[in-house]
Structure formats: C-alpha cells, structure tokens
CSV table of C-alpha atoms (C1' of nucleotides) in Angstrom, one decimal:
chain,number,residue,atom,x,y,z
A,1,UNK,CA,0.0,0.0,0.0
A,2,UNK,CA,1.8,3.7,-1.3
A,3,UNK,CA,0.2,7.1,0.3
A,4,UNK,CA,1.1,10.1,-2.2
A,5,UNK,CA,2.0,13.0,-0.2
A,6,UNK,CA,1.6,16.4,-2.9
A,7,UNK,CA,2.1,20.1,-2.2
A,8,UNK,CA,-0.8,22.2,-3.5
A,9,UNK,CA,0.5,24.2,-5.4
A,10,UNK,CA,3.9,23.9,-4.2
A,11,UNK,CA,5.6,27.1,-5.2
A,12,UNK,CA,2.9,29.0,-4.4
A,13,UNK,CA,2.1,27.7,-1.4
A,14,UNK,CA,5.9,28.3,-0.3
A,15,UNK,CA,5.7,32.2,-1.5
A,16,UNK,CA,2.8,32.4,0.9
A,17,UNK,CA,4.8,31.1,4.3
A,18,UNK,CA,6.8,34.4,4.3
A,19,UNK,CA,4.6,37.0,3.1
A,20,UNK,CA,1.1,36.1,4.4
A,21,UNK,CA,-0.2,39.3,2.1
A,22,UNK,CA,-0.5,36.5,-0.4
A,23,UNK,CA,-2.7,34.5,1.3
A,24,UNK,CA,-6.5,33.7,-0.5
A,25,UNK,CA,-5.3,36.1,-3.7
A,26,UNK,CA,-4.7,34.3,-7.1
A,27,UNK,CA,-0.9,34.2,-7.5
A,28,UNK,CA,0.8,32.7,-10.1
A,29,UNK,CA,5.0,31.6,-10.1
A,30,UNK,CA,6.6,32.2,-13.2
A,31,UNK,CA,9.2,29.8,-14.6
A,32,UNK,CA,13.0,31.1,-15.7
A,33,UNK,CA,12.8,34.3,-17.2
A,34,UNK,CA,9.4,34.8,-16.2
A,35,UNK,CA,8.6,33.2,-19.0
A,36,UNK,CA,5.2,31.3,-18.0
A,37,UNK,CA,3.1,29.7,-15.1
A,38,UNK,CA,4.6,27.0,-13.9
A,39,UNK,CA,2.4,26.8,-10.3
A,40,UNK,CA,-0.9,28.6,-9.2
A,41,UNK,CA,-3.0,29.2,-6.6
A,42,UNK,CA,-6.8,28.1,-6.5
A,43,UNK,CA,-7.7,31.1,-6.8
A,44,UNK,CA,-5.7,31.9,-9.8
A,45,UNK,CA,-7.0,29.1,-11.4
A,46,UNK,CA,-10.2,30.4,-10.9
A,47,UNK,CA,-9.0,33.2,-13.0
A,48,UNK,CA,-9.1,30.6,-15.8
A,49,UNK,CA,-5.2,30.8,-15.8
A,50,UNK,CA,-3.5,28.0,-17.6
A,51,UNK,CA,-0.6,25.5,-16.6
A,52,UNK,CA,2.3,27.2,-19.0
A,53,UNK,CA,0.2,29.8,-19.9
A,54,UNK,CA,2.9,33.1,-21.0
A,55,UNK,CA,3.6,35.5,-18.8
A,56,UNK,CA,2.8,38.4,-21.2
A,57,UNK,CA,-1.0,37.3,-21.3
A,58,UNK,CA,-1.6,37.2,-17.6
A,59,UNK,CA,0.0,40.9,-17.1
A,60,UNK,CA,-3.5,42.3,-17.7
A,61,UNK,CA,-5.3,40.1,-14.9
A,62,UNK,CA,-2.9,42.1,-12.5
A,63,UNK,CA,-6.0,44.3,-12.4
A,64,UNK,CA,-7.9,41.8,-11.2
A,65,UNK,CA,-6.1,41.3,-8.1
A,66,UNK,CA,-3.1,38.1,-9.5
A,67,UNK,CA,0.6,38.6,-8.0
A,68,UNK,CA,2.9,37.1,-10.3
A,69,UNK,CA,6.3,35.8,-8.8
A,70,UNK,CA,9.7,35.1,-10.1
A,71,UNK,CA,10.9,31.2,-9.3
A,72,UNK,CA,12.8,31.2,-6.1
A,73,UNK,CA,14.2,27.8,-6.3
A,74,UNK,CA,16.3,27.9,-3.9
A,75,UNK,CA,13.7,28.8,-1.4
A,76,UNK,CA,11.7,26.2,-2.8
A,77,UNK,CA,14.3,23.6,-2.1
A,78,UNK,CA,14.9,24.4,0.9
A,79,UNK,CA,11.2,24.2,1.7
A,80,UNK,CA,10.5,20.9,0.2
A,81,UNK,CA,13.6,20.1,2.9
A,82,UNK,CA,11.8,20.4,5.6
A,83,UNK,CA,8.6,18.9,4.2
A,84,UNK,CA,10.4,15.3,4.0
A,85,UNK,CA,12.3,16.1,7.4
A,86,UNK,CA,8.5,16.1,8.6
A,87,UNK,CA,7.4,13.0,6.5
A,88,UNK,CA,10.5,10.9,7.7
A,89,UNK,CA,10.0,11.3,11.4
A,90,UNK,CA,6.4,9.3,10.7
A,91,UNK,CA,6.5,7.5,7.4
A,92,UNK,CA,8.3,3.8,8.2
A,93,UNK,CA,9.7,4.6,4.5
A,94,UNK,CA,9.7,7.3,1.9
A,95,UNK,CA,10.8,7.6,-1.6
A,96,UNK,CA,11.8,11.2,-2.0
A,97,UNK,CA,9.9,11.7,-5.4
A,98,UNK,CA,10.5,15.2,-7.0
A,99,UNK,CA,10.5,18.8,-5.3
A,100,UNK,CA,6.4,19.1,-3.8
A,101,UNK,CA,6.0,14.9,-3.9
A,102,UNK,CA,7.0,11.8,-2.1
A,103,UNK,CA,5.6,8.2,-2.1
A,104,UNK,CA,5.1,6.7,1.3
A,105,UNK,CA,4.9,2.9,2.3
A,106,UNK,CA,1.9,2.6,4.5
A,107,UNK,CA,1.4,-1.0,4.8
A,108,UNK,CA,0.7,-2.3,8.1
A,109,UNK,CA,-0.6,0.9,8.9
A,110,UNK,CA,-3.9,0.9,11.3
A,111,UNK,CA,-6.6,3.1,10.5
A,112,UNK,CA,-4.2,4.8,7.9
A,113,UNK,CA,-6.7,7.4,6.4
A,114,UNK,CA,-7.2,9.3,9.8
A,115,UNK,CA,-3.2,8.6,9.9
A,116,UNK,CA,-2.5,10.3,6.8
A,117,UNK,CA,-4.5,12.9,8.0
A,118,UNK,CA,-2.8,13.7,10.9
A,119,UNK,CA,0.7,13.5,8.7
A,120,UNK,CA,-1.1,16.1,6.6
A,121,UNK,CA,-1.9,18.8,9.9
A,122,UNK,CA,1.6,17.6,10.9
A,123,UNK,CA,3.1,19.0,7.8
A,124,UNK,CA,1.4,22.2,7.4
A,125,UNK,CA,2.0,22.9,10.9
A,126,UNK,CA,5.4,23.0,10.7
A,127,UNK,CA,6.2,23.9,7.3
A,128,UNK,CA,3.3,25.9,6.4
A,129,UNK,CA,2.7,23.7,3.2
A,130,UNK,CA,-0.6,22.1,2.6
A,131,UNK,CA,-0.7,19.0,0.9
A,132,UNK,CA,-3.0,15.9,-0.3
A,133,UNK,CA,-2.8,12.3,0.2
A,134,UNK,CA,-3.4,9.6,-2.1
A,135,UNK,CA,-3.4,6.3,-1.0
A,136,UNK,CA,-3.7,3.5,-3.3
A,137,UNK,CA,-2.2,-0.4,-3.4
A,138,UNK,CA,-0.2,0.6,-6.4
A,139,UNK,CA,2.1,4.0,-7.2
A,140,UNK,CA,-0.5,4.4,-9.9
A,141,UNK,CA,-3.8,4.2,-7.9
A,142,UNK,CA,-2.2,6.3,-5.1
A,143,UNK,CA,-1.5,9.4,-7.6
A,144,UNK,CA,-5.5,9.0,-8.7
A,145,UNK,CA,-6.4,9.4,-5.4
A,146,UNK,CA,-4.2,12.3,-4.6
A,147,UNK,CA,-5.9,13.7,-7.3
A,148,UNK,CA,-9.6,13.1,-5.6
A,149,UNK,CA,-7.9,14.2,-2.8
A,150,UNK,CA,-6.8,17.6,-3.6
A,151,UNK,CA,-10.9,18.4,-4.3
A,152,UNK,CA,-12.0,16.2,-1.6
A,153,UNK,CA,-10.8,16.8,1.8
A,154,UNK,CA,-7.2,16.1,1.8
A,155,UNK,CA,-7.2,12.1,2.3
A,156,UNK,CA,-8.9,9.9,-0.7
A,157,UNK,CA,-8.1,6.2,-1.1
A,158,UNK,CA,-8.9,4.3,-4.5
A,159,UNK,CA,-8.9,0.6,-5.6
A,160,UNK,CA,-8.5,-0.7,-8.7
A,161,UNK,CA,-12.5,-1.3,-9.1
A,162,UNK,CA,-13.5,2.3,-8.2
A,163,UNK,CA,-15.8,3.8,-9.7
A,164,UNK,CA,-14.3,6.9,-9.6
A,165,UNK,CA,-11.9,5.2,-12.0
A,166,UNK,CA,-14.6,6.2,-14.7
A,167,UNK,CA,-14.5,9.7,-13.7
A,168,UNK,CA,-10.8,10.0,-14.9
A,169,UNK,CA,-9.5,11.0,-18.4
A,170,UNK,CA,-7.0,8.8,-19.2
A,171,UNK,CA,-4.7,11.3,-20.0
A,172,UNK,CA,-4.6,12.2,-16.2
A,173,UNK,CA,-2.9,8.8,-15.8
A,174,UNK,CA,0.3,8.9,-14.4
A,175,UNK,CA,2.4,7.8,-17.6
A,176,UNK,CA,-0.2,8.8,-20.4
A,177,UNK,CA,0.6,11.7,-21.6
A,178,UNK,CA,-0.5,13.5,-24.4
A,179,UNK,CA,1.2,11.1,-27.3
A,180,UNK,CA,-0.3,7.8,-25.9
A,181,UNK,CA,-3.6,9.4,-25.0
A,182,UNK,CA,-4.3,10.2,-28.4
A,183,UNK,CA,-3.5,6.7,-29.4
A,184,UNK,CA,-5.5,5.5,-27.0
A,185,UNK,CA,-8.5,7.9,-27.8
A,186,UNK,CA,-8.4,5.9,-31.7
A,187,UNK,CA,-9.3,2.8,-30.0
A,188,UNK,CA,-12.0,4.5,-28.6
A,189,UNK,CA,-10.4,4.4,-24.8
A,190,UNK,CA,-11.4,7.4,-23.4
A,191,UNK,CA,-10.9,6.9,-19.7
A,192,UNK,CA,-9.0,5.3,-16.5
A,193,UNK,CA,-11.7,2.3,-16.1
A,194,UNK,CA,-11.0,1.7,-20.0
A,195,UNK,CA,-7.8,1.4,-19.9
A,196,UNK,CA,-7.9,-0.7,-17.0
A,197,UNK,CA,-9.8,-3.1,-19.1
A,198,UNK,CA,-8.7,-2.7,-22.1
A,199,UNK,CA,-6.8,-5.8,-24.2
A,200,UNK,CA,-3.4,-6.3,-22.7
A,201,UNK,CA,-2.3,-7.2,-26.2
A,202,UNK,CA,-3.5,-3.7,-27.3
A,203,UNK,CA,-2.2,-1.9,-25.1
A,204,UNK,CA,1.4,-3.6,-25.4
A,205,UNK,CA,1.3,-2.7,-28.7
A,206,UNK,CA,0.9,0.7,-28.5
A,207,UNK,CA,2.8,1.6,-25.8
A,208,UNK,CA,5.2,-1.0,-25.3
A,209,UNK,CA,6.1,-2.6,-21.8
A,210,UNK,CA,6.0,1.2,-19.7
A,211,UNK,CA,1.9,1.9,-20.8
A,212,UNK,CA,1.5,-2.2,-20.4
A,213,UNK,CA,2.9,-1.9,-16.8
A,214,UNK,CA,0.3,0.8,-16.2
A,215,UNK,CA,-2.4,-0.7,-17.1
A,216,UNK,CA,-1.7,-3.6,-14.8
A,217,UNK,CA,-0.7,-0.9,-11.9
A,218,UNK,CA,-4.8,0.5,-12.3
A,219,UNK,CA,-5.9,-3.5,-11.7
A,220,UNK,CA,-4.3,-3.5,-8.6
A,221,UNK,CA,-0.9,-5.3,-9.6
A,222,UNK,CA,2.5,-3.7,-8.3
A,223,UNK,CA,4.7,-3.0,-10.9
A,224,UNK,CA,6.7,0.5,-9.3
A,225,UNK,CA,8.5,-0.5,-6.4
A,226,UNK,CA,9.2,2.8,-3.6
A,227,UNK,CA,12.9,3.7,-4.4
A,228,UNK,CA,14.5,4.9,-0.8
A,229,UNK,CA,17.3,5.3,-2.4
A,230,UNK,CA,17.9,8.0,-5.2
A,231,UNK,CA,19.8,6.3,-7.8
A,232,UNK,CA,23.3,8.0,-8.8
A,233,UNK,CA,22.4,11.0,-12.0
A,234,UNK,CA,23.2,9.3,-15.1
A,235,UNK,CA,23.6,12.8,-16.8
A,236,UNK,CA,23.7,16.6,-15.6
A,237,UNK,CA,22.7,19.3,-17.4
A,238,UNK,CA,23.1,23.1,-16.6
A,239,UNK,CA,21.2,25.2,-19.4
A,240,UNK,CA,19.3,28.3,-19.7
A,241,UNK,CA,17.8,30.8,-21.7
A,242,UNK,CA,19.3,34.2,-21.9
A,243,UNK,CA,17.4,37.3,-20.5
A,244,UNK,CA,18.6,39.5,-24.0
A,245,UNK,CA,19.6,37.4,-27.0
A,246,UNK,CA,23.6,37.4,-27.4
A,247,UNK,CA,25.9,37.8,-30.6
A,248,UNK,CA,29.3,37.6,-29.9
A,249,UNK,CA,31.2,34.5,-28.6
A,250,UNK,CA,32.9,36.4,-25.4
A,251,UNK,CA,29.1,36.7,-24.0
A,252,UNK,CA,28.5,33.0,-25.1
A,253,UNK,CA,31.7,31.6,-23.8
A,254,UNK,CA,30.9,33.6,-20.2
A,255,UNK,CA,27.0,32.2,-20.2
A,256,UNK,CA,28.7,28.4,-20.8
A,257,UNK,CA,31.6,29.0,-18.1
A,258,UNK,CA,28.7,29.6,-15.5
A,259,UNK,CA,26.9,26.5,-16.6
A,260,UNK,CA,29.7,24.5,-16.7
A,261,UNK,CA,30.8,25.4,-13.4
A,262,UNK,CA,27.5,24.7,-12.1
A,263,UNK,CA,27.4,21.5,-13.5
A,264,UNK,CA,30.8,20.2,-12.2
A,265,UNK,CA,30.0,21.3,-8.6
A,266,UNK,CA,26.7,19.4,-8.7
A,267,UNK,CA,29.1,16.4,-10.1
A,268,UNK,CA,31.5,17.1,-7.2
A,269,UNK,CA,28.5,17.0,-5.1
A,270,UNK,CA,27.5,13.2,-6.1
A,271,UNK,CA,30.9,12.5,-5.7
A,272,UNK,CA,31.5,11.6,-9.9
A,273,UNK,CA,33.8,12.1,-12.4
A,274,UNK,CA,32.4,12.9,-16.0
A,275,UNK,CA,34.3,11.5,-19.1
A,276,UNK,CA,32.0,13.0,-22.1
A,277,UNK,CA,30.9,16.4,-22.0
A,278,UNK,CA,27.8,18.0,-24.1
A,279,UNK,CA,27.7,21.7,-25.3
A,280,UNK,CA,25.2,23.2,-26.9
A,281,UNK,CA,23.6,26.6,-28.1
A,282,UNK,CA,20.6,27.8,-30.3
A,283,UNK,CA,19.0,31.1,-31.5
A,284,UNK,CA,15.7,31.9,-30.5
A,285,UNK,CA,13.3,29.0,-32.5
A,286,UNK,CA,10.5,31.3,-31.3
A,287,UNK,CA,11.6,34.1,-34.1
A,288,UNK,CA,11.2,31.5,-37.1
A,289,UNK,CA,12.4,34.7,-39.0
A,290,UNK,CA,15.6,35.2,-37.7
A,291,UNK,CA,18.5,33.3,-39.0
A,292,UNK,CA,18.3,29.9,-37.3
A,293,UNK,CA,21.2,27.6,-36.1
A,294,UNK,CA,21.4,25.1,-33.1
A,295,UNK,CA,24.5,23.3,-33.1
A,296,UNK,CA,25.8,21.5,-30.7
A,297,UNK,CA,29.2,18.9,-29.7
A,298,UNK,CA,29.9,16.1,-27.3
A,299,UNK,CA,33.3,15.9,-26.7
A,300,UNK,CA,34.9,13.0,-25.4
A,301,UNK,CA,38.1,13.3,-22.5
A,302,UNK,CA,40.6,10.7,-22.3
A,303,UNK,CA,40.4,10.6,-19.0
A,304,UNK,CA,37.4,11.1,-16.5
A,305,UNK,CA,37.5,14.2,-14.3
A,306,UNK,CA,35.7,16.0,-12.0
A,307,UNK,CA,37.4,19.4,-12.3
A,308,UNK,CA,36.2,22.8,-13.4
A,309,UNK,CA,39.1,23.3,-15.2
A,310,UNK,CA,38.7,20.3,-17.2
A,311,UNK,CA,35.8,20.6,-18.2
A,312,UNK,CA,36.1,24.0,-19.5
A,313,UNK,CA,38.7,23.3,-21.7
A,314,UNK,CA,36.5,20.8,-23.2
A,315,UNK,CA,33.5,23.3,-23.5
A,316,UNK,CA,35.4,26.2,-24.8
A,317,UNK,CA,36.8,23.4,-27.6
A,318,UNK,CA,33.6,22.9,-28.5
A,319,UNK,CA,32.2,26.5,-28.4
A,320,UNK,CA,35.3,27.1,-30.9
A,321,UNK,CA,34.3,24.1,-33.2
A,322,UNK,CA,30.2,25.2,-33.8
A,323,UNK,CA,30.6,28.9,-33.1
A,324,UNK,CA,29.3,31.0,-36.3
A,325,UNK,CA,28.9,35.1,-35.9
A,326,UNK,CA,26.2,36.6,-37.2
A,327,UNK,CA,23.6,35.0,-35.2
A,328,UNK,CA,21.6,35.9,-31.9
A,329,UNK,CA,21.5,32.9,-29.3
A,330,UNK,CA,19.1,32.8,-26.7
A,331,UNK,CA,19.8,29.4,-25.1
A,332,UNK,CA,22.9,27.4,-24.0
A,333,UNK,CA,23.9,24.2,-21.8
A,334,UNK,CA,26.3,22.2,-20.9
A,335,UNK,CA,25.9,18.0,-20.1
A,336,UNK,CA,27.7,16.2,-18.0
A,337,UNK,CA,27.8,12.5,-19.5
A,338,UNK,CA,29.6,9.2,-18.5
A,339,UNK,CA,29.4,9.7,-15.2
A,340,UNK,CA,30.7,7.2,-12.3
A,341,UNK,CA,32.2,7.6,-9.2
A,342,UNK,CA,35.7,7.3,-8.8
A,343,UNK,CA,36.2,4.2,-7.3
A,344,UNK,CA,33.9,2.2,-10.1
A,345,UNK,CA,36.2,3.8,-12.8
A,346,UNK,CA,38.6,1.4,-14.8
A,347,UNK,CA,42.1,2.3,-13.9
A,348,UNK,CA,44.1,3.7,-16.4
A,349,UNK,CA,46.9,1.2,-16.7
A,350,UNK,CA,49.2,4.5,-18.0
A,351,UNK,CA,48.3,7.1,-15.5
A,352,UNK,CA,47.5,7.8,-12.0
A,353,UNK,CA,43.8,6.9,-10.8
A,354,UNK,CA,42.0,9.7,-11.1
A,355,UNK,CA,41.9,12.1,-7.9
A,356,UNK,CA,39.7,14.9,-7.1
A,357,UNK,CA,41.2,18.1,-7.2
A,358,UNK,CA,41.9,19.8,-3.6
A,359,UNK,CA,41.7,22.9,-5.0
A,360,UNK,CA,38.4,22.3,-6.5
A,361,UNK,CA,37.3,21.0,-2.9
A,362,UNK,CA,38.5,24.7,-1.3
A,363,UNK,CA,36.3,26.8,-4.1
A,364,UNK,CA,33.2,24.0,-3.3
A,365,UNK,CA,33.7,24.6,0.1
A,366,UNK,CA,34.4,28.5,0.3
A,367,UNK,CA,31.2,28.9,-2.2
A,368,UNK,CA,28.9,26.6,0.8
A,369,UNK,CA,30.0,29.0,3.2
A,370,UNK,CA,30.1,31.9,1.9
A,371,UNK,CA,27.4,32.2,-1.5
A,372,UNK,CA,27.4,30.4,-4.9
A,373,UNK,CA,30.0,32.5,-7.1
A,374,UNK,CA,32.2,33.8,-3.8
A,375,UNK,CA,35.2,32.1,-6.0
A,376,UNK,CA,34.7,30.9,-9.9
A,377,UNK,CA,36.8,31.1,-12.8
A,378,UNK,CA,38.0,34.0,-14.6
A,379,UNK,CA,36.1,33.0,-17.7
A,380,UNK,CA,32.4,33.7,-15.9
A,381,UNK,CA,33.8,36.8,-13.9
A,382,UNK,CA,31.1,39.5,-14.1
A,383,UNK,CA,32.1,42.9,-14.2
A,384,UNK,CA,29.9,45.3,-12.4
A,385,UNK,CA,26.6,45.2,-14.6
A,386,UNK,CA,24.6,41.5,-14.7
A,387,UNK,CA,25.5,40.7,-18.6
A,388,UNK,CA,22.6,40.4,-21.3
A,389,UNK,CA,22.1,36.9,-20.8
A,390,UNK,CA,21.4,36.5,-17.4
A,391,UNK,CA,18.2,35.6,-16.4
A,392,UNK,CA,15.1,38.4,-16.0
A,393,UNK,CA,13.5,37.9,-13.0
A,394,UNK,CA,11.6,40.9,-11.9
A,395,UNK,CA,9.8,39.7,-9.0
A,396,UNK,CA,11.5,37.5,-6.8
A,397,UNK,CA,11.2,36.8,-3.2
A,398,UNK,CA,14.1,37.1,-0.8
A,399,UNK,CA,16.1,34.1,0.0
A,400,UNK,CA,14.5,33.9,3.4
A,401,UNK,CA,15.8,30.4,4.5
A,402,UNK,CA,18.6,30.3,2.8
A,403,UNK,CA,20.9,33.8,3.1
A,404,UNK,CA,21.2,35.0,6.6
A,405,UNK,CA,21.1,38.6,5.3
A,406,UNK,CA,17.7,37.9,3.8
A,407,UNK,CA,16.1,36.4,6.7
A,408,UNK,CA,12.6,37.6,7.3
A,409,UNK,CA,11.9,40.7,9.8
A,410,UNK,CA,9.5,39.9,12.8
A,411,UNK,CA,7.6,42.9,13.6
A,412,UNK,CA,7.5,43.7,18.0
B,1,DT,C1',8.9,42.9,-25.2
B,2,DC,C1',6.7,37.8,-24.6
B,3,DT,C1',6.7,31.0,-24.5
B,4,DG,C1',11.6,27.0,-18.4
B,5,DG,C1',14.8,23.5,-16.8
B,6,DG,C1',16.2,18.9,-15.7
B,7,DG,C1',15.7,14.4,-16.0
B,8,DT,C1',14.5,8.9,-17.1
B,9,DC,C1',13.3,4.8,-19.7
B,10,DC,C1',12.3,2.1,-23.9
B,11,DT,C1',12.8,0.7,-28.7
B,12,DA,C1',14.5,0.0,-33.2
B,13,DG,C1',18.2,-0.4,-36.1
B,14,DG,C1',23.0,-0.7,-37.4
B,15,DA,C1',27.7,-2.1,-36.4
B,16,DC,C1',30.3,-5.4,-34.8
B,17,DC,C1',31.8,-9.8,-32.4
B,18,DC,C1',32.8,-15.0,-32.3
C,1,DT,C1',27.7,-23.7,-54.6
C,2,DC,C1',26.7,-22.0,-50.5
C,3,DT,C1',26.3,-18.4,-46.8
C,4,DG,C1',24.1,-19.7,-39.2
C,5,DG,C1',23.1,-18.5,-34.8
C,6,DG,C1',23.5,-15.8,-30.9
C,7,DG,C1',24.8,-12.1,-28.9
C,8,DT,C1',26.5,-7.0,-27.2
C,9,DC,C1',27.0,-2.1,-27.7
C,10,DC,C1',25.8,2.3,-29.3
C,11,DT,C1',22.8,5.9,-31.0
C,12,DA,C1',18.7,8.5,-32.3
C,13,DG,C1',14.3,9.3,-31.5
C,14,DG,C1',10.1,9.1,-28.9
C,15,DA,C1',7.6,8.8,-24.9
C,16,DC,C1',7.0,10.1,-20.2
C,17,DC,C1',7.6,12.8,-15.5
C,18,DC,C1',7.7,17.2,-12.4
DNA sequence: TCTGGGGTCCTAGGACCC
DNA sequence: TCTGGGGTCCTAGGACCC
C-alpha cells in the first residue's frame, strides 16, 4: 500500500509562508525568465489561468487582483527540505519523489486514512505547506487518489475497481501523456476504467512494456517498487535561456563557463567524475524569422575528471568548433555524461587513478559557506553590470531560508 | 517585449563480435 | 555452390515525468 503526499501548489504555497499578504489572492509563479506559469493558486485558477500559460497574457489580470512571482528555487528547495524532514519522522519509509512529492509505504498501517490525515496537519503545521494524500495499493492508484484528494478533503483512497476510475480521463494517468492518450483515444479508450480493461495485447502494442505496466498498476498489480534510495544522476545538465539574446562568442563563452561550473560542482556534489561532456547553443526557435542555427558537440576526454578546469577546456573546444557570428542565441547548456564515481572507474593502466582536485574542494567549500560564485573562474567573472544573458527575474522573493542577510523581519 | 529547466526509460536499427 | 546463430553495444528518437 503507497500514500502520495503532494504540495498544492507547491511554489505557491511556499511564496505564501513568508509573506502572508498573499494568502487567499490568485498568485501565479513564473518559470526562468518569467517566462510562463509553472504553479498557481486556486484562486488563480479560478481566473481561468492556464498551466504554461505566458507570462505576457496574464499581465493584464494584474488588475484583477493576480501577484505574479519570479521562481525562487532555492527557497523552494529548501522548503521541500523540511517537508520530508516532517514525513521521515512518521513514514516507516519514503521515496523522495520530485520537489512538492514523495511516495510513502503505508502498509501495516492501522486506521491509515485518519493517519494520513494527521501527517497532513503535521506537515502544514510546521512547514506551512498544505498538501494531499493519495493512498492506493499501487504507485499508480495512489496518484488518482491524490488527485480526488486535492478536491476532496485532503485524504482519498482508490482501488482498482472504483468507480471513480470512470471519472478519470485517461490522459490524467500517471504515464499517459498526451502522445499515448491520443493513441489511446483511436481505439476509442477514453478513460482510467477503459484502460484498465482494455486488451493487454492492445495496449502492449501501443505503448510497449511502460503503458503495459500501467495498465496492470490500475488493476491493482504492483509494478513501481518505492525507491529509498535515489539512484546515482546518469547525466547533468546546466542550461538556460538568456534574459537578452547574445551575438558575440565572449558573452556566449561567459553564459557556458557559468553552466559549466555549475554542473561540475553538482558532479563534485555526487561525488562523480564525467568523461564525455555536451555543449550546446541555439538562436531563438520562437523568431522563425531570424537566422536559425542550433549546433551542438559532445566531446569526449581521455580521462574522466571531476574538475572545473577540465571541463572547460572541453567546453570552450567545443564552443570554438560550432561557433558561427552573425547569429543571436538565446539558449545554451552544458551536459555532463559518463558519469561514475571514482572508485567504479577502470584504472588507467598509463596514469595515476583519477583524484579529485583539492583545489576544486577549497572553491566547493568556500562557495557553501560563503554564496554560490564567492570564487569561480575568470572565464564567468562579471564585471559590475549582470551581462545580457542573465536571467530576467523581476519579481523575486528574498532568499529567506537560505541567506542570513535575507532572513525575514519579525515585527514587535 | 513575450513562450523554463532537468531528468528517465524504452525501442529499433545498425555495427560489430565470435 | 553455399552463406548460421547468438549475442553486445551504441545511437537516435520518442515517450514520459515534475
């Protein structure tokens, strides 16, 4: 038996902890770049605001009352933190399952909806965050009923002969999305109970053994075991779009110094070593007009590494290889690939096993303590202005949690 | 003016091996 | 004149998730 604990509206819901102002108005949290909704309130639902709706069509519904926020992911983060610090202390075991979600085993578990329940007042109480519970004998059934339970009290079991099952679109299955559910929709299944009972041969053929395993998740048969463990990153990826499209290869090479920096201290973090690294850039596919070019390299090291300075040499290569002038990018990344830790790594039989670099411990280590870019390389150094391709983000909350000089003011 | 970022898994097909 | 059987690895593309 999983239970589903999910933030409502997660991002939202964390803007509101600090700044109470926001409480019962529509808000909406914009992605990157304030580029779109990514999470809203119930109330700016009711607004008839969209999921990845763009920002520049919900600026006029400011005058009906919606606050629009910049992401504050590190707030966020922190947040969801605590929220599973909560869970832990109750749940006999947890599978930490993105940012606002985890999957709880609950079996054995007496009287577990007024148990989930409490978890639920347990949680808001002392992380502000309200949240549903699903509960359900499969990963599958439990993410149904979280989704009863976010319009029906908070706690909503569901069995694989519900009813409720159909209420559901099938396309609000957990692992239809909107490919196989127009697949699905040609052979006239049209909801959760019909896919349930749909032909097993059918629905292995068209979408293979992941939509097959499904299917036998809404009858009721396990298929998703709860993962304790986060498995080791197979890739990492740093990218972003830029604030201002940029032309000339200086501002590109800064952007992709940043993100690769990033990248190797979230390596350094899981304690890997890359040996393939990915760069890429593009112009702007959302201005079919302008000249359009989207190259991108993977370049491969002879020896794995899990050094900055590494790495960069690699990226700048590859920035030298695809760069062409004359066009305006407005998106960049670097990926980490062939990643392993340093122990599972094949010995070189000519070289010295692969160390990690002190000095790249030192800059980890000063950056913890003292703020993300207190020491970088010279190639992302900033001088005085924030350059054209950082990211916009006009209205962000403070870093209350997570920057002692941003800490929130208590009033006497 | 405007449209995010970061992942995973599966499958098919080709290259290659003995 | 004929031309097997069994396998691995890699890549690209497609699907999904939050």
């Amino acid at each position: 038996m999983f239970a589903l604990v999910d933030a409502n509206a997660f991002y939202c819901s964390a803007e509101r902890i600090f700044d109470p102002a926001l409480r019962n108005k529509p808000l909406v949290v914009l992605s990157n770049n304030d580029g779109n909704a990514i999470s809203r309130t119930d109330e700016a639902k009711a607004l008839g605001i969209r999921m990845g709706q763009p920002a520049h069509e919900l600026a006029p519904l400011r005058r009906q009352g919606l606050v629009l926020r910049s992401a504050n992911f590190a707030l966020y983060g922190d947040i969801s933190a605590r929220v599973v610090d909560v869970l832990r202390e109750h749940a006999p075991a947890l599978e930490v399952y993105s940012i606002d979600e985890s999957f709880l085993d609950v079996r054995g578990i007496h009287h577990v909806i007024p148990w989930c329940d409490r978890l639920r007042a347990r949680v808001h109480r002392h992380t502000g965050i309200p949240c549903a519970v699903g509960i359900g004998k499969t990963k599958t059934l439990a993410k149904l009923g979280n989704r009863l339970a976010k319009t029906s009290g908070g706690v909503c079991q569901v069995s694989s002969s519900d009813s409720a099952l159909a209420t559901f679109d099938v396309g609000d299955v957990w692992g239809v999305g909107s490919a196989f559910g127009k697949h699905l929709a040609a052979h006239g299944i049209h909801t959760a109970a019909q896919l349930r009972d749909a032909s097993g041969d059918l629905i292995r053929q068209i979408g293979g053994v992941v939509l097959a395993r499904t299917q036998r998740e809404l009858q009721g048969h396990p298929c998703l075991a709860l993962e304790e463990s986060p498995p080791s990153p197979k890739q990492i990826m740093v990218s972003r779009s830029f604030g201002q499209r940029v032309s000339d290869v200086d501002a590109l090479a800064q952007a992709l110094s940043t993100f690769a920096q990033r990248a190797c201290a979230k390596l350094r973090r899981h304690g890997l070593t890359t040996a393939a690294i990915g760069v890429f850039f593009s112009t702007d596919s959302f201005r079919p007009e302008m000249p359009q070019y989207h190259p991108s390299a993977t370049i491969g090291l002879a020896h794995p590494t899990d050094d900055s300075r590494d790495v960069l040499a690699a990226v700048f290569a590859a920035l030298r290889q695809r760069f062409r002038p004359g066009y305006a990018y407005k998106r960049a990344g670097v990926i980490l690939y062939d990643l392993a830790a340093v122990a599972d790594r094949q010995p070189d039989l000519f070289r010295q096993p692969v160390q990690s670099s002190p000095l790249m411990s030192h800059v980890d280590a000063i950056n913890a303590r003292f703020g993300r870019n207190t020491v970088t390389l010279a190639s992302s150094l900033v001088h005085g202005m924030a350059p054209a391709w950082s990211m916009r983000q006009a209205a962000r909350s403070p870093l209350y949690t997570t920057r002692i000089d941003q800490l929130p003011h208590a009033r006497c």
